[in-house]
Coordinates of C-alpha atoms in Angstrom, one line a residue:
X272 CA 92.8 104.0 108.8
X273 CA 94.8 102.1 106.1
X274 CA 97.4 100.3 107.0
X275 CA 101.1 101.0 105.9
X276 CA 104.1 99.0 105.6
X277 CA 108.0 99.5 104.7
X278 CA 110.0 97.2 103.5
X279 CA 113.6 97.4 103.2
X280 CA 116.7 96.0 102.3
X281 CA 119.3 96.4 105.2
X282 CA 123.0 97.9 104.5
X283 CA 125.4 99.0 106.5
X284 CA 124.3 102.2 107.1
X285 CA 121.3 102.0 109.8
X286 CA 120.0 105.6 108.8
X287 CA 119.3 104.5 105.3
X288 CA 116.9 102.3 106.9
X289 CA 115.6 104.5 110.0
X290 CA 115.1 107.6 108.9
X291 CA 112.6 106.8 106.5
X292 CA 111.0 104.4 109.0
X293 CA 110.7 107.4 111.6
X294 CA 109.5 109.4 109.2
X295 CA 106.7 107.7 107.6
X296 CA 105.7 106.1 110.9
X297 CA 104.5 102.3 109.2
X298 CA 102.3 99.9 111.3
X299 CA 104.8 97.6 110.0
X300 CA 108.3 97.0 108.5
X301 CA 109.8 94.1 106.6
X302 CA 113.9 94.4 106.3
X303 CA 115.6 92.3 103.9
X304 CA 119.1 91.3 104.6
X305 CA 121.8 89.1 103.0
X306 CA 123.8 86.8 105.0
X307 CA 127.0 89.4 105.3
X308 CA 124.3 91.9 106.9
X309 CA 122.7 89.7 109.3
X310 CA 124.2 91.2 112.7
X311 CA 123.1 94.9 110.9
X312 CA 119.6 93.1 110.3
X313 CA 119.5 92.2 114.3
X314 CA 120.7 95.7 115.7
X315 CA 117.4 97.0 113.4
X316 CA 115.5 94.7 114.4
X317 CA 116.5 95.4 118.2
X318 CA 115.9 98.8 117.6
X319 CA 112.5 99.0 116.0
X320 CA 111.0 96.3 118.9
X321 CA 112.1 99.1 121.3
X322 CA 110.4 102.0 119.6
X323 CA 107.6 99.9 119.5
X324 CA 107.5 98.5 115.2
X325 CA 106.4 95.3 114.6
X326 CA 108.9 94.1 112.1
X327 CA 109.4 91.0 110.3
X328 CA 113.4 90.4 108.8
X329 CA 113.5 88.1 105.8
X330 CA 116.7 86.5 104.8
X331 CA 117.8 87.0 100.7
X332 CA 119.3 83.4 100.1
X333 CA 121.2 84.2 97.4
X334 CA 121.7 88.4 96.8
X335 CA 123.0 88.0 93.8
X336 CA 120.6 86.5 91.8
X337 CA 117.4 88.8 91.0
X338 CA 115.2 86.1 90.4
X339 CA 115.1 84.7 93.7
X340 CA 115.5 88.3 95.1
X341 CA 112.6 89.5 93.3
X342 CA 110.5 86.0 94.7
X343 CA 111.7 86.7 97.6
X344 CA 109.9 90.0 97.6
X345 CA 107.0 89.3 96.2
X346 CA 106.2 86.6 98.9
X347 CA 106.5 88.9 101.8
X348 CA 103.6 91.7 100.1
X349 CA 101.6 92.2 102.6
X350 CA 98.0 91.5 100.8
X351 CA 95.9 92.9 103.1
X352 CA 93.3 94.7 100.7
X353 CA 93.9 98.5 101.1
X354 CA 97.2 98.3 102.6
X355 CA 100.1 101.2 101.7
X356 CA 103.4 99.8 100.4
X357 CA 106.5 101.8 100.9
X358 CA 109.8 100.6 99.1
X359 CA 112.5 101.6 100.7
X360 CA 115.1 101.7 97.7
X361 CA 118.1 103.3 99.1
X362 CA 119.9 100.3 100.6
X363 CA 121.3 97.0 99.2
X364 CA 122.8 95.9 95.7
X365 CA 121.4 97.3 92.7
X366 CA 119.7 94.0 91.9
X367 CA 118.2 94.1 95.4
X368 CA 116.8 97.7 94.9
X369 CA 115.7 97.0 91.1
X370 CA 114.2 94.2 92.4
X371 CA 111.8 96.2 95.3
X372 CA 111.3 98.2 92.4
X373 CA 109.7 96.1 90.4
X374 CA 107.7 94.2 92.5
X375 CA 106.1 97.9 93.6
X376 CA 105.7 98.4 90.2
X377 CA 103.8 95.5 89.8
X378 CA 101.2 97.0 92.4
X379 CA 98.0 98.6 91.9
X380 CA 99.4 102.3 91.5
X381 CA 97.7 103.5 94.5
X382 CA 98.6 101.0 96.4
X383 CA 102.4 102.0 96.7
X384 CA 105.2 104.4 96.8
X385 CA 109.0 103.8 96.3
X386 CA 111.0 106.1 98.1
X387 CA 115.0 106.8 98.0
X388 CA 116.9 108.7 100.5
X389 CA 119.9 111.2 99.9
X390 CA 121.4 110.4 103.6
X391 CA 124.1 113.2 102.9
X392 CA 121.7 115.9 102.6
X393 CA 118.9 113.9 104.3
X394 CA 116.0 114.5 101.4
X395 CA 113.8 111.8 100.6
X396 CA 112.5 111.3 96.9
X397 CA 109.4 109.5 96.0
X398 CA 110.1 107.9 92.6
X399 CA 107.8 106.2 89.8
X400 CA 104.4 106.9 89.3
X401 CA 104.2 109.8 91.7
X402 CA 107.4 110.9 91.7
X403 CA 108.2 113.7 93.6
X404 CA 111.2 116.5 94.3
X405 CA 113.9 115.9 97.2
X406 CA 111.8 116.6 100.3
X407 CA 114.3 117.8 103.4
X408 CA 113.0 115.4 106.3
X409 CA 113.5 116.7 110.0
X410 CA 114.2 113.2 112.0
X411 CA 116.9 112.8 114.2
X412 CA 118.2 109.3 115.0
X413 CA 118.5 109.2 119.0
X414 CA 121.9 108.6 120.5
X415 CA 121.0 105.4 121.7
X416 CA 119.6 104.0 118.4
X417 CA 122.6 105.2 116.6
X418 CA 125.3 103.5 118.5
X419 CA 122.9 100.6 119.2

């Protein structure tokens, strides 16, 4: 079985990161947050532990700067030879989601997938190299999780 994992950039809008985390079921997930979301970063965090996700948060020193935000990235890749990357691009500042972007890009092509979520009508889009069409996704957030 090869493993997958999500990563993420945390915003203030918990389903942007959930849904897509319930609905590709990764072995593990790596949330990004900037200082402003850290609190948001926590609840997440609190969260997936609960529902049982091994997740690692990793702080983006300075969100403005796409440099370090790419680095920042890149250094948190899981390596592990076969492993399934899933970008989660629909949260954060544009440099933060350009910058997941890219470092998927930078992938082998089968190694990857960058995904974006339209939370209004709750379709998820793979784009890139294997880009895909809206896809309606049938996960509900539990009560508990949302007001967590």
């Amino acid at each position: 079985m090869t493993k997958t994992v999500m990563y993420g950039v945390v915003s203030e809008q918990a389903p942007a990161n959930l849904l897509p985390i319930y609905h590709f079921k990764p072995e593990k997930v790596v949330l990004f947050y900037s200082d402003s979301m850290h609190e948001n970063a926590l609840r997440l965090e609190k969260i997936l532990k609960r529902n049982q996700y091994k997740i690692d948060l990793v702080n983006f020193p300075a969100h403005d700067n796409y440099k370090i935000l790419f680095k920042v990235i890149n250094d948190s890749i899981d390596e592990t030879v076969g492993c399934q990357h899933i970008f989660n691009i629909t949260g954060g500042t544009k440099p933060m989601s350009l910058a997941m972007f890219e470092n998927a890009s930078s992938l082998l092509e089968n190694e990857y997938i960058n995904i974006y979520l339209d939370l209004t009508s709750k379709k998820i889009q793979i784009l890139g190299k294997k880009e895909s069409t809206p896809t309606p996704i049938n996960i509900n957030i539990s009560l508990r999780d949302y007001l967590e």
